[in-house]
Amino acid sequence: MLKKKQCLVLFNSAFIRKISESGNNKRLARLKYLQEWYQKDDGLPVWMKSATDRLLFKITFLGCLCGLTMGLYTVIWELSIRKRFFNDSK
C-alpha cells in the first residue's frame, strides 16, 4: 500500500506527463508557473508563505504551549494537595 505522499507524487507526475503529451503547452506553462511560485527554496512549506498563516501558526503554538503548561501545573498541584492534606498513599 502506498503512503499518501507517494500517491500524491505519483499522481502529480502522471498529471504532468499527461499534460505534456497532450501538447497543451498553455496548461503546462501555468503549472510550471504555479510550481515556481509555491515551491521556492526558502525552506517554508506552502501553508506558511503568507504573514497571516505565520501569525495563526504562532498563536496556535502559543495556545498549545500554555494549555500543556497549565495542565501539567494542575496535575502537579492536585498531587501535592492530596499528599499534603489527605496523607493517602495513592
PDB file of C-alpha atoms in Angstrom:
ATOM      1  CA  MET A   1       0.000   0.000   0.000  1.00  0.00           C
ATOM      2  CA  LEU A   2       1.375   3.394  -0.949  1.00  0.00           C
ATOM      3  CA  LYS A   3       1.575   6.184   1.529  1.00  0.00           C
ATOM      4  CA  LYS A   4      -0.360   9.386   0.923  1.00  0.00           C
ATOM      5  CA  LYS A   5       2.712  11.409  -0.057  1.00  0.00           C
ATOM      6  CA  GLN A   6       3.849   8.730  -2.508  1.00  0.00           C
ATOM      7  CA  CYS A   7       0.397   8.620  -4.081  1.00  0.00           C
ATOM      8  CA  LEU A   8       0.431  12.396  -4.445  1.00  0.00           C
ATOM      9  CA  VAL A   9       3.832  12.335  -6.138  1.00  0.00           C
ATOM     10  CA  LEU A  10       2.735   9.563  -8.494  1.00  0.00           C
ATOM     11  CA  PHE A  11      -0.479  11.430  -9.301  1.00  0.00           C
ATOM     12  CA  ASN A  12       1.360  14.697  -9.950  1.00  0.00           C
ATOM     13  CA  SER A  13       3.977  13.095 -12.190  1.00  0.00           C
ATOM     14  CA  ALA A  14       1.273  11.283 -14.170  1.00  0.00           C
ATOM     15  CA  PHE A  15      -0.705  14.523 -14.423  1.00  0.00           C
ATOM     16  CA  ILE A  16       2.315  16.461 -15.710  1.00  0.00           C
ATOM     17  CA  ARG A  17       3.159  13.697 -18.187  1.00  0.00           C
ATOM     18  CA  LYS A  18      -0.448  13.663 -19.434  1.00  0.00           C
ATOM     19  CA  ILE A  19      -0.451  17.425 -19.943  1.00  0.00           C
ATOM     20  CA  SER A  20       2.908  17.417 -21.722  1.00  0.00           C
ATOM     21  CA  GLU A  21       1.899  14.526 -24.000  1.00  0.00           C
ATOM     22  CA  SER A  22      -1.349  16.214 -24.956  1.00  0.00           C
ATOM     23  CA  GLY A  23       0.566  19.185 -26.329  1.00  0.00           C
ATOM     24  CA  ASN A  24      -1.339  21.685 -24.239  1.00  0.00           C
ATOM     25  CA  ASN A  25       1.590  23.999 -23.582  1.00  0.00           C
ATOM     26  CA  LYS A  26      -0.512  26.741 -22.005  1.00  0.00           C
ATOM     27  CA  ARG A  27      -1.648  24.468 -19.165  1.00  0.00           C
ATOM     28  CA  LEU A  28       1.878  23.125 -18.722  1.00  0.00           C
ATOM     29  CA  ALA A  29       3.280  26.648 -18.566  1.00  0.00           C
ATOM     30  CA  ARG A  30       0.647  27.585 -15.983  1.00  0.00           C
ATOM     31  CA  LEU A  31       1.501  24.506 -13.909  1.00  0.00           C
ATOM     32  CA  LYS A  32       5.217  25.301 -14.058  1.00  0.00           C
ATOM     33  CA  TYR A  33       4.499  28.898 -13.040  1.00  0.00           C
ATOM     34  CA  LEU A  34       2.496  27.722 -10.017  1.00  0.00           C
ATOM     35  CA  GLN A  35       5.250  25.310  -9.034  1.00  0.00           C
ATOM     36  CA  GLU A  36       7.858  28.067  -9.231  1.00  0.00           C
ATOM     37  CA  TRP A  37       5.680  30.364  -7.146  1.00  0.00           C
ATOM     38  CA  TYR A  38       4.829  27.891  -4.393  1.00  0.00           C
ATOM     39  CA  GLN A  39       7.949  25.714  -4.330  1.00  0.00           C
ATOM     40  CA  LYS A  40      10.704  28.208  -3.674  1.00  0.00           C
ATOM     41  CA  ASP A  41      13.852  27.170  -1.854  1.00  0.00           C
ATOM     42  CA  ASP A  42      13.175  29.338   1.187  1.00  0.00           C
ATOM     43  CA  GLY A  43      12.529  26.344   3.433  1.00  0.00           C
ATOM     44  CA  LEU A  44       8.907  27.259   4.166  1.00  0.00           C
ATOM     45  CA  PRO A  45       6.051  24.935   3.262  1.00  0.00           C
ATOM     46  CA  VAL A  46       3.229  26.246   1.099  1.00  0.00           C
ATOM     47  CA  TRP A  47       0.882  26.837   4.049  1.00  0.00           C
ATOM     48  CA  MET A  48       3.427  29.104   5.798  1.00  0.00           C
ATOM     49  CA  LYS A  49       4.027  31.587   2.957  1.00  0.00           C
ATOM     50  CA  SER A  50       1.732  34.451   3.958  1.00  0.00           C
ATOM     51  CA  ALA A  51       2.031  36.589   7.074  1.00  0.00           C
ATOM     52  CA  THR A  52      -1.442  35.643   8.318  1.00  0.00           C
ATOM     53  CA  ASP A  53      -0.558  31.944   8.137  1.00  0.00           C
ATOM     54  CA  ARG A  54       2.593  32.503  10.166  1.00  0.00           C
ATOM     55  CA  LEU A  55       0.656  34.564  12.726  1.00  0.00           C
ATOM     56  CA  LEU A  56      -2.024  31.887  13.037  1.00  0.00           C
ATOM     57  CA  PHE A  57       0.665  29.215  13.473  1.00  0.00           C
ATOM     58  CA  LYS A  58       2.387  31.217  16.223  1.00  0.00           C
ATOM     59  CA  ILE A  59      -0.888  31.873  18.065  1.00  0.00           C
ATOM     60  CA  THR A  60      -1.832  28.187  17.847  1.00  0.00           C
ATOM     61  CA  PHE A  61       1.603  27.093  19.050  1.00  0.00           C
ATOM     62  CA  LEU A  62       1.493  29.551  21.957  1.00  0.00           C
ATOM     63  CA  GLY A  63      -2.024  28.409  22.925  1.00  0.00           C
ATOM     64  CA  CYS A  64      -0.993  24.750  22.900  1.00  0.00           C
ATOM     65  CA  LEU A  65       2.093  25.525  24.946  1.00  0.00           C
ATOM     66  CA  CYS A  66       0.028  27.448  27.523  1.00  0.00           C
ATOM     67  CA  GLY A  67      -2.547  24.658  27.689  1.00  0.00           C
ATOM     68  CA  LEU A  68       0.085  21.987  28.239  1.00  0.00           C
ATOM     69  CA  THR A  69       1.794  24.097  30.899  1.00  0.00           C
ATOM     70  CA  MET A  70      -1.475  24.729  32.733  1.00  0.00           C
ATOM     71  CA  GLY A  71      -2.408  21.041  32.537  1.00  0.00           C
ATOM     72  CA  LEU A  72       0.943  19.947  33.909  1.00  0.00           C
ATOM     73  CA  TYR A  73       0.733  22.555  36.663  1.00  0.00           C
ATOM     74  CA  THR A  74      -2.788  21.372  37.576  1.00  0.00           C
ATOM     75  CA  VAL A  75      -1.681  17.745  37.804  1.00  0.00           C
ATOM     76  CA  ILE A  76       1.300  18.639  39.985  1.00  0.00           C
ATOM     77  CA  TRP A  77      -0.857  20.910  42.169  1.00  0.00           C
ATOM     78  CA  GLU A  78      -3.529  18.245  42.647  1.00  0.00           C
ATOM     79  CA  LEU A  79      -0.958  15.610  43.588  1.00  0.00           C
ATOM     80  CA  SER A  80       0.738  17.897  46.088  1.00  0.00           C
ATOM     81  CA  ILE A  81      -2.604  18.902  47.692  1.00  0.00           C
ATOM     82  CA  ARG A  82      -3.646  15.258  48.048  1.00  0.00           C
ATOM     83  CA  LYS A  83      -0.358  14.285  49.699  1.00  0.00           C
ATOM     84  CA  ARG A  84      -0.331  17.295  51.977  1.00  0.00           C
ATOM     85  CA  PHE A  85      -3.889  17.147  53.321  1.00  0.00           C
ATOM     86  CA  PHE A  86      -5.132  13.586  52.970  1.00  0.00           C
ATOM     87  CA  ASN A  87      -1.935  11.584  53.595  1.00  0.00           C
ATOM     88  CA  ASP A  88      -3.063   8.655  51.485  1.00  0.00           C
ATOM     89  CA  SER A  89      -0.555   6.517  49.647  1.00  0.00           C
ATOM     90  CA  LYS A  90      -2.106   6.845  46.174  1.00  0.00           C
TER      91      LYS A  90
END
